[in-house]
């Protein structure tokens, strides 16, 4: 606290008086009070008592006599220094030489006031209290700067800067001591965390991050370095772990943190981690190498569906470099005219005629040749390129369908897959509207295929988006039905035209009774709600016969044709309408 003579109504100054005379201490208090400076004091006269007083209470300043039996002002100053307290120290003595006074000032005494000169004492106290307050403000500012620089504001955990500093210090210290350096660095990435933000808002996401931080703190020992690296990513460094088996046990221990649901407004949220592991010294002895390698391993886990852990190995860097190069090339694929469409026919069960086709994007890389979709679609999704590519696919598919109409096949429809990222953006409506206007395609001939999981990310926004698309006349199908939520309630709420039965159920339809039962249930459900069904992955006559018995309306699969070029499908359309000789 800071008091001055002008603030006599403030709480008294707390002074630690070092003096062997109680009378002198009381006189000091009385004289200062007459001059408008109120003090509460405690008198001490030995090193032990002074150290105890400094440890027990907060003080504003120290006023010390010089000559006391077995104790003097310079010894008292040393006690103050050892305590770590930054308090003004005023030497108040009747017997001290000028040379000793100057020497004391050099040692750290703030001022020297001869006993009895109380008028001079008042401005010195005011000055030194102001100085102490200024130094305290500077320390608080420094502490705040350090807090912002080294600690995460949300979780209060160390941030990446402090994490790297602590790990580096430990690694350097171990190397300097000549000991075997062993440790493990774990990167924990929360799977599909963006869904929490998208569904419940960023405040809820922040609350979940704090819950995760608390759980990790509870299970990790004090010698472990834990940090929030940023976003939904945490870092853990465990000194001493040198074997994969021990690191694996620790990774499983971390995974247990996520077994119980996280609660938000009474709702249970289940989250899973993707954990990457880098070992010291096998995967590096510098913190940034270890961190990069663990992040690479974590990304591998996430690309494989998450909810697991993986150790770093050197082949991952080669794969990552290839992935980066592929991403760079993909960014120019549209403008360089490297993308093209293939179409897989959809046949009507009753007539056996091709009535529609699913548009599938392909990439003809100038150096690598045809790149499989499972290699570049995932990259497009992660980087956001899927939005630009999706716009191109939509426009090209509509243009090709209109070309079938101009060739005389006016009943042909085309279906286009819409990614979760595309579907979550309002510009999808504008893109569809512009495409229909640009190509002249009738809205009812365009069907957008959306996966179950995409539909359920935000039910309210989904319903609004689907209604807007239906108002344009565009048709909607649920792709991969049965592999996601399979909720009857959303089928009833959402304006859906077609349900596509996932090929995983159709594949073993004739040999697996459970799959057959699921297919029958999906078809019956669709019919009860006046929706049509398309069976994907049809490859055998036996599958066709069974699906016909259950009154599935449309078939799609290799039995009727693999994805093919526009011209090839046009030939198929022409041949099915050719007169029989």
XYZ file of C-alpha atoms in Angstrom:
581
model
C 0.000 0.000 0.000
C 1.135 3.598 -0.569
C 0.353 6.476 1.801
C 1.436 10.114 1.862
C 1.069 12.950 4.358
C -1.804 14.279 2.287
C -3.793 11.087 2.767
C -4.277 11.006 6.498
C -7.589 9.188 6.123
C -5.865 6.187 4.482
C -4.949 3.083 6.445
C -1.772 3.569 8.507
C 1.601 2.737 7.024
C 2.866 -0.642 8.236
C 6.415 -0.072 9.442
C 8.880 -2.629 10.730
C 10.989 -0.687 13.256
C 14.399 -2.176 14.063
C 15.385 -0.614 17.384
C 16.458 -1.806 20.812
C 14.416 0.956 22.514
C 10.629 0.720 22.770
C 10.561 4.372 23.867
C 12.359 5.501 20.691
C 9.966 3.464 18.532
C 6.898 4.927 20.247
C 8.339 8.448 19.981
C 8.840 7.914 16.232
C 5.195 6.956 15.834
C 3.981 9.955 17.848
C 6.158 12.492 16.036
C 5.128 11.222 12.607
C 1.455 11.259 13.624
C 1.753 14.943 14.599
C 3.022 15.577 11.062
C 0.143 13.725 9.355
C 1.807 10.345 8.811
C 0.107 7.515 10.680
C 2.042 4.305 11.170
C 1.358 0.931 12.705
C 4.645 -0.591 13.757
C 6.250 -3.667 15.141
C 9.574 -3.376 16.882
C 12.313 -5.980 16.535
C 15.905 -5.920 17.740
C 17.478 -9.158 16.563
C 18.173 -10.961 13.314
C 15.862 -13.857 14.226
C 12.911 -11.637 15.183
C 13.293 -9.485 12.088
C 13.394 -12.484 9.750
C 10.283 -13.931 11.422
C 8.423 -10.615 11.121
C 9.257 -10.277 7.432
C 8.062 -13.814 6.767
C 4.850 -13.472 8.766
C 3.412 -10.113 7.633
C 3.337 -7.560 4.845
C 5.194 -4.308 5.464
C 5.446 -0.984 3.681
C 8.920 0.028 4.870
C 11.708 -0.662 7.362
C 13.055 2.037 9.711
C 16.217 0.922 11.484
C 18.483 2.243 14.240
C 22.156 1.584 13.653
C 23.839 0.576 16.903
C 22.104 -2.161 18.873
C 23.554 -4.856 21.142
C 24.702 -7.654 18.805
C 22.817 -6.208 15.837
C 23.164 -3.143 13.610
C 21.508 -1.517 10.598
C 23.772 -3.157 8.009
C 23.000 -6.594 9.440
C 19.303 -5.690 9.358
C 19.697 -4.683 5.683
C 21.150 -8.123 4.913
C 18.156 -9.795 6.592
C 15.839 -7.723 4.377
C 17.779 -8.680 1.244
C 17.646 -12.375 2.110
C 13.862 -12.158 2.556
C 13.428 -11.109 -1.089
C 11.150 -8.216 -0.087
C 11.479 -4.931 -1.982
C 10.903 -2.480 0.902
C 12.311 0.997 1.470
C 15.022 0.797 4.169
C 15.570 4.060 6.084
C 18.438 4.289 8.532
C 17.354 6.402 11.545
C 20.226 6.762 13.997
C 21.763 9.290 16.314
C 25.330 8.041 16.037
C 26.572 7.463 12.460
C 29.418 9.100 10.541
C 29.073 10.622 7.095
C 31.433 7.992 5.683
C 29.345 5.164 7.132
C 26.153 6.802 5.858
C 27.528 6.989 2.317
C 28.749 3.399 2.497
C 25.302 2.277 3.724
C 23.633 4.069 0.807
C 25.906 2.183 -1.596
C 24.918 -1.093 0.098
C 21.204 -0.417 -0.479
C 19.963 1.825 2.295
C 17.491 4.244 0.707
C 18.184 7.205 3.005
C 19.867 8.126 6.288
C 17.982 10.391 8.751
C 19.543 11.470 12.042
C 17.322 10.779 15.043
C 15.122 13.698 15.987
C 14.840 15.142 12.448
C 11.202 14.088 11.999
C 10.381 16.964 9.613
C 12.943 15.538 7.218
C 11.649 11.996 7.808
C 8.161 12.764 6.414
C 9.106 13.648 2.777
C 11.606 10.769 2.704
C 8.874 8.297 3.659
C 6.529 9.744 1.031
C 9.237 9.612 -1.644
C 10.289 6.065 -0.879
C 6.725 4.768 -0.755
C 6.063 6.315 -4.163
C 9.226 4.698 -5.489
C 8.248 1.318 -4.057
C 4.794 1.627 -5.657
C 6.365 2.460 -9.011
C 8.699 -0.525 -8.799
C 5.750 -2.744 -7.852
C 3.781 -1.499 -10.865
C 6.721 -2.277 -13.137
C 7.012 -5.793 -11.686
C 3.285 -6.370 -12.142
C 3.539 -5.206 -15.752
C 6.510 -7.510 -16.289
C 4.592 -10.385 -14.701
C 1.625 -9.661 -16.969
C 3.859 -9.563 -20.040
C 5.418 -12.858 -18.993
C 1.953 -14.340 -18.409
C 0.857 -13.326 -21.898
C 4.129 -14.482 -23.438
C 4.387 -17.864 -21.788
C 0.919 -18.964 -20.676
C -2.257 -19.746 -22.565
C -4.926 -17.220 -21.632
C -7.806 -19.693 -21.833
C -6.498 -22.855 -20.143
C -3.834 -21.157 -17.949
C -1.441 -23.870 -19.093
C 2.012 -23.071 -20.460
C 1.852 -22.146 -24.142
C 4.064 -23.428 -26.930
C 6.826 -20.901 -26.187
C 7.180 -21.980 -22.555
C 6.739 -25.650 -23.468
C 9.632 -25.482 -25.923
C 11.764 -23.535 -23.445
C 11.196 -26.045 -20.637
C 11.831 -29.067 -22.829
C 14.942 -27.452 -24.338
C 16.307 -26.640 -20.877
C 15.767 -30.227 -19.762
C 17.404 -31.666 -22.891
C 20.384 -29.295 -22.653
C 20.812 -30.005 -18.956
C 20.782 -33.764 -19.489
C 23.347 -33.484 -22.290
C 25.637 -31.262 -20.193
C 25.550 -33.748 -17.330
C 26.659 -36.432 -19.765
C 23.717 -38.645 -18.962
C 21.712 -40.733 -21.422
C 18.962 -38.449 -22.719
C 15.658 -40.285 -22.753
C 12.171 -38.898 -22.989
C 8.957 -38.870 -25.017
C 7.048 -35.966 -26.512
C 3.330 -36.451 -27.145
C 1.099 -34.234 -29.290
C -2.626 -34.614 -28.564
C -5.005 -33.383 -31.263
C -8.742 -33.539 -30.507
C -10.669 -35.295 -33.279
C -13.433 -33.374 -35.066
C -13.348 -30.603 -32.474
C -14.672 -28.107 -35.017
C -18.041 -29.837 -34.707
C -18.279 -28.657 -31.103
C -17.713 -25.046 -32.164
C -20.079 -25.369 -35.126
C -22.855 -27.012 -33.107
C -22.628 -25.175 -29.770
C -20.574 -22.034 -30.425
C -17.028 -20.968 -29.595
C -17.772 -20.301 -25.925
C -18.797 -23.929 -25.501
C -15.674 -25.015 -27.367
C -13.546 -22.918 -25.002
C -15.281 -24.484 -22.012
C -14.492 -27.976 -23.323
C -10.830 -26.991 -23.837
C -10.710 -25.942 -20.179
C -12.291 -29.241 -19.101
C -9.685 -31.181 -21.092
C -6.908 -29.094 -19.502
C -8.177 -29.849 -15.991
C -8.407 -33.583 -16.698
C -4.883 -33.720 -18.099
C -3.524 -31.819 -15.094
C -5.235 -34.250 -12.753
C -3.690 -37.382 -14.265
C -0.185 -36.136 -15.109
C 2.602 -36.064 -12.530
C 4.454 -32.920 -11.543
C 7.639 -33.756 -13.488
C 5.678 -33.920 -16.756
C 5.572 -30.787 -18.931
C 2.031 -30.067 -20.154
C 1.060 -27.232 -22.497
C -1.685 -26.065 -24.795
C 0.074 -25.688 -28.121
C -2.847 -23.870 -29.732
C -6.397 -24.516 -30.908
C -7.380 -28.031 -29.867
C -3.785 -29.296 -29.630
C -1.883 -30.133 -26.434
C 1.731 -31.088 -25.852
C 3.130 -33.408 -23.164
C 6.805 -34.118 -22.487
C 7.709 -36.997 -20.179
C 11.373 -37.191 -19.087
C 12.870 -40.623 -18.647
C 10.695 -42.633 -21.039
C 13.047 -44.332 -23.453
C 11.209 -47.391 -24.723
C 8.255 -47.676 -27.053
C 6.455 -49.981 -24.639
C 6.570 -47.392 -21.845
C 5.474 -44.607 -24.202
C 2.598 -46.767 -25.413
C 1.408 -47.297 -21.841
C 1.545 -43.542 -21.283
C -0.400 -42.852 -24.520
C -3.130 -45.247 -23.398
C -3.191 -43.471 -20.051
C -3.747 -40.147 -21.822
C -6.538 -41.730 -23.890
C -8.395 -42.642 -20.683
C -8.880 -38.921 -20.072
C -11.356 -38.936 -22.960
C -13.351 -42.033 -21.998
C -15.882 -40.155 -19.853
C -18.119 -37.666 -21.689
C -17.567 -33.942 -21.399
C -20.626 -32.045 -20.183
C -22.030 -28.860 -21.684
C -25.425 -27.535 -20.575
C -26.534 -31.021 -19.584
C -25.444 -32.548 -22.921
C -22.871 -35.336 -23.034
C -20.134 -34.756 -25.606
C -17.813 -37.649 -26.475
C -14.403 -36.658 -27.821
C -11.445 -38.718 -28.947
C -7.724 -37.884 -29.296
C -5.211 -38.403 -32.088
C -1.876 -38.829 -30.286
C 1.504 -38.585 -32.014
C 4.666 -39.724 -30.228
C 8.313 -38.771 -30.782
C 11.027 -40.431 -28.706
C 14.327 -38.994 -27.471
C 16.946 -39.535 -28.855
C 15.643 -41.758 -31.690
C 13.428 -39.051 -33.221
C 15.542 -36.055 -32.236
C 17.288 -34.254 -29.392
C 16.025 -30.752 -30.244
C 12.577 -29.737 -29.102
C 11.389 -28.371 -32.453
C 12.393 -31.562 -34.247
C 10.551 -33.625 -31.661
C 7.484 -31.403 -31.821
C 7.349 -31.489 -35.608
C 7.745 -35.264 -35.682
C 5.072 -35.847 -33.041
C 2.690 -33.549 -34.934
C 3.374 -35.506 -38.117
C 2.490 -38.761 -36.336
C -0.644 -37.186 -34.842
C -1.777 -36.058 -38.301
C -1.347 -39.633 -39.551
C -3.652 -40.879 -36.779
C -6.231 -38.224 -37.622
C -6.192 -39.097 -41.329
C -6.912 -42.715 -40.401
C -10.026 -41.758 -38.475
C -8.500 -40.617 -35.171
C -8.994 -42.079 -31.696
C -5.590 -43.683 -31.408
C -1.857 -43.103 -31.184
C 1.097 -43.598 -33.450
C 4.872 -43.387 -33.170
C 6.777 -41.207 -35.595
C 8.891 -42.881 -38.251
C 11.006 -41.311 -40.960
C 8.817 -42.480 -43.839
C 6.115 -40.108 -42.597
C 8.178 -37.090 -43.616
C 8.446 -38.389 -47.151
C 4.678 -38.898 -47.218
C 4.144 -35.422 -45.768
C 6.424 -33.837 -48.365
C 4.546 -35.642 -51.111
C 1.258 -34.474 -49.617
C 2.444 -30.853 -49.521
C 3.524 -31.066 -53.161
C 0.198 -32.639 -54.115
C -1.685 -29.870 -52.316
C 0.317 -27.203 -54.154
C -0.501 -28.820 -57.506
C -4.159 -29.278 -56.574
C -4.511 -25.542 -55.985
C -3.903 -25.011 -59.713
C -5.765 -28.058 -61.027
C -8.968 -26.187 -61.928
C -7.285 -23.297 -63.729
C -4.981 -25.691 -65.599
C -7.940 -27.767 -66.780
C -6.584 -30.939 -65.163
C -9.875 -32.024 -63.582
C -12.506 -33.973 -65.476
C -15.712 -35.859 -64.717
C -16.718 -39.457 -65.070
C -20.307 -40.627 -64.752
C -21.636 -43.822 -63.204
C -25.074 -44.752 -64.541
C -28.122 -45.220 -62.319
C -30.794 -47.559 -63.700
C -34.483 -47.766 -62.974
C -35.351 -51.211 -61.609
C -38.712 -51.415 -63.355
C -37.545 -50.538 -66.882
C -33.834 -51.354 -66.752
C -33.109 -47.986 -68.387
C -30.446 -45.472 -67.446
C -32.292 -42.518 -65.922
C -29.506 -40.741 -64.092
C -25.754 -40.620 -63.499
C -23.562 -39.700 -60.559
C -20.847 -37.183 -61.472
C -17.440 -38.151 -60.047
C -14.434 -35.828 -60.178
C -11.090 -37.129 -61.450
C -7.628 -35.547 -61.624
C -5.199 -36.043 -64.458
C -1.926 -34.851 -62.917
C 0.627 -33.662 -65.504
C 3.447 -35.682 -63.885
C 1.747 -38.422 -61.861
C -1.018 -39.229 -64.298
C -4.411 -40.129 -62.860
C -4.455 -39.472 -59.121
C -6.946 -41.674 -57.232
C -9.808 -39.692 -55.655
C -9.031 -41.023 -52.178
C -5.631 -39.290 -52.407
C -6.759 -35.813 -53.405
C -10.326 -35.467 -52.069
C -9.111 -35.684 -48.454
C -6.507 -32.979 -49.142
C -9.158 -30.794 -50.760
C -11.398 -31.210 -47.697
C -8.661 -30.383 -45.183
C -7.418 -27.325 -47.072
C -10.797 -25.899 -48.089
C -10.033 -26.401 -51.801
C -13.114 -28.620 -51.932
C -15.284 -25.500 -52.165
C -13.653 -24.319 -55.401
C -13.486 -27.861 -56.785
C -17.104 -28.460 -55.781
C -18.222 -25.357 -57.684
C -16.412 -26.601 -60.772
C -17.949 -30.090 -60.476
C -21.433 -28.642 -60.032
C -21.118 -26.423 -63.094
C -19.537 -29.129 -65.280
C -22.073 -31.792 -64.264
C -24.991 -29.460 -64.992
C -23.470 -28.522 -68.358
C -23.049 -32.196 -69.317
C -26.579 -33.095 -68.229
C -27.946 -30.283 -70.378
C -25.918 -31.700 -73.260
C -27.685 -35.079 -72.798
C -30.984 -33.244 -72.999
C -29.945 -31.521 -76.210
C -29.018 -34.946 -77.595
C -32.606 -36.023 -77.033
C -32.385 -37.695 -73.624
C -34.522 -35.129 -71.849
C -35.348 -37.319 -68.854
C -31.729 -37.759 -67.759
C -30.761 -36.485 -64.307
C -27.351 -35.898 -62.761
C -26.317 -36.166 -59.110
C -23.427 -34.270 -57.527
C -21.770 -34.948 -54.171
C -21.684 -32.000 -51.764
C -19.017 -32.032 -49.058
C -19.684 -31.044 -45.455
C -17.628 -27.881 -45.950
C -19.622 -26.866 -49.044
C -22.924 -27.627 -47.365
C -21.987 -25.495 -44.359
C -21.532 -22.368 -46.461
C -24.423 -20.068 -47.479
C -22.741 -19.498 -50.858
C -23.879 -22.994 -51.880
C -27.326 -21.557 -52.629
C -25.816 -18.865 -54.819
C -23.569 -21.374 -56.545
C -26.485 -23.698 -57.385
C -28.664 -20.805 -58.562
C -25.902 -19.405 -60.795
C -25.109 -22.856 -62.209
C -28.725 -23.509 -63.198
C -28.990 -20.082 -64.799
C -25.658 -20.421 -66.619
C -26.253 -23.914 -68.022
C -29.994 -23.750 -68.591
C -30.497 -27.066 -66.754
C -33.957 -27.661 -65.291
C -33.674 -27.669 -61.457
C -35.511 -30.974 -61.136
C -32.789 -32.703 -63.156
C -30.113 -31.846 -60.577
C -29.782 -33.935 -57.413
C -27.373 -33.030 -54.618
C -25.978 -35.957 -52.601
C -25.205 -35.185 -48.952
C -23.870 -37.627 -46.367
C -25.711 -38.360 -43.141
C -22.937 -36.922 -40.966
C -22.976 -33.642 -42.929
C -26.717 -33.309 -42.428
C -26.459 -33.743 -38.673
C -23.668 -31.270 -37.913
C -26.164 -28.450 -37.373
C -29.748 -29.669 -37.694
C -31.376 -26.210 -37.696
C -29.102 -24.769 -40.383
C -29.390 -28.009 -42.349
C -33.175 -27.841 -42.428
C -33.067 -24.234 -43.653
C -30.520 -24.991 -46.361
C -32.454 -28.020 -47.619
C -35.718 -26.083 -47.748
C -34.037 -23.303 -49.744
C -32.625 -25.834 -52.237
C -35.970 -27.575 -52.558
C -37.648 -24.221 -53.205
C -35.358 -23.878 -56.223
C -36.647 -27.252 -57.442
C -33.391 -29.127 -56.796
C -33.701 -32.686 -55.485
C -31.849 -34.009 -52.409
C -30.500 -37.476 -51.624
C -28.876 -38.852 -48.462
C -25.661 -40.628 -49.397
C -24.163 -43.588 -47.479
C -27.383 -44.106 -45.562
C -27.088 -46.482 -42.614
C -23.440 -45.705 -41.817
C -24.063 -42.577 -39.742
C -26.831 -41.374 -37.479
C -29.761 -43.163 -39.214
C -32.171 -41.019 -37.253
C -35.857 -41.327 -38.082
C -36.496 -37.863 -36.695
C -34.273 -36.079 -39.213
C -35.745 -38.050 -42.111
C -39.100 -36.704 -41.068
C -37.867 -33.131 -40.582
C -35.639 -32.757 -43.636
C -37.043 -32.412 -47.180
C -35.260 -35.438 -48.670
C -36.205 -37.115 -51.970
C -33.929 -40.136 -52.198
C -32.124 -42.459 -49.788
C -28.984 -44.167 -51.107
C -28.331 -47.514 -49.425
C -24.625 -47.749 -48.670
C -22.672 -50.350 -50.639
C -21.316 -51.882 -47.416
C -24.793 -53.337 -46.820
C -25.373 -54.317 -50.444
C -22.038 -56.162 -50.814
C -22.976 -59.120 -48.560
C -26.692 -58.783 -49.038
C -27.133 -62.365 -50.251
C -24.918 -64.033 -47.644
C -25.320 -61.950 -44.489
C -28.780 -62.028 -42.956
C -28.074 -58.957 -40.828
C -27.193 -56.888 -43.915
C -30.291 -58.203 -45.682
C -32.440 -57.199 -42.712
C -30.909 -53.707 -42.669
C -31.550 -53.250 -46.398
C -35.155 -54.406 -46.043
C -35.669 -52.014 -43.122
C -34.178 -49.038 -45.024
C -36.368 -49.673 -48.077
C -39.490 -50.108 -45.952
C -38.657 -46.935 -44.020
C -38.127 -44.944 -47.209
C -41.411 -46.162 -48.718
C -43.337 -45.331 -45.548
C -42.064 -41.770 -45.833
C -42.598 -41.647 -49.602
C -38.918 -41.526 -50.462
C -37.202 -43.417 -53.261
C -34.186 -45.678 -52.770
C -30.989 -46.239 -54.743
C -28.837 -49.268 -53.949
C -25.118 -48.571 -54.370
C -22.471 -51.169 -55.144
C -24.705 -53.558 -57.104
C -22.469 -56.189 -58.712
C -24.403 -59.468 -59.097
C -27.696 -60.727 -60.476
C -28.496 -62.277 -57.091
C -28.291 -58.840 -55.463
C -30.539 -57.410 -58.161
C -33.197 -60.076 -57.698
C -33.297 -59.620 -53.946
C -33.445 -55.820 -54.245
C -36.259 -56.075 -56.785
C -38.254 -58.277 -54.425
C -37.929 -55.613 -51.760
C -39.049 -52.987 -54.328
C -35.853 -50.929 -54.415
C -36.459 -48.428 -57.247
C -32.948 -47.714 -58.587
C -29.611 -49.528 -58.926
C -26.045 -48.264 -59.243
C -22.895 -50.368 -59.394
C -20.281 -52.170 -61.460
C -22.876 -54.662 -62.725
C -24.278 -51.847 -64.854
C -21.024 -50.040 -65.494
C -18.026 -48.429 -63.885
C -17.667 -44.640 -63.919
C -17.197 -43.634 -67.567
C -16.561 -40.623 -69.763
C -19.386 -38.390 -70.972
C -19.160 -39.671 -74.538
C -19.214 -43.314 -73.421
C -22.342 -42.792 -71.358
C -23.934 -40.971 -74.270
C -23.282 -44.059 -76.409
C -24.961 -46.217 -73.757
C -27.998 -43.942 -73.810
C -28.176 -44.085 -77.598
C -27.822 -47.880 -77.676
C -30.632 -48.461 -75.164
C -32.978 -46.381 -77.341
C -31.854 -47.907 -80.630
C -34.666 -49.858 -82.398
C -34.399 -53.629 -82.194
C -33.567 -55.131 -85.623
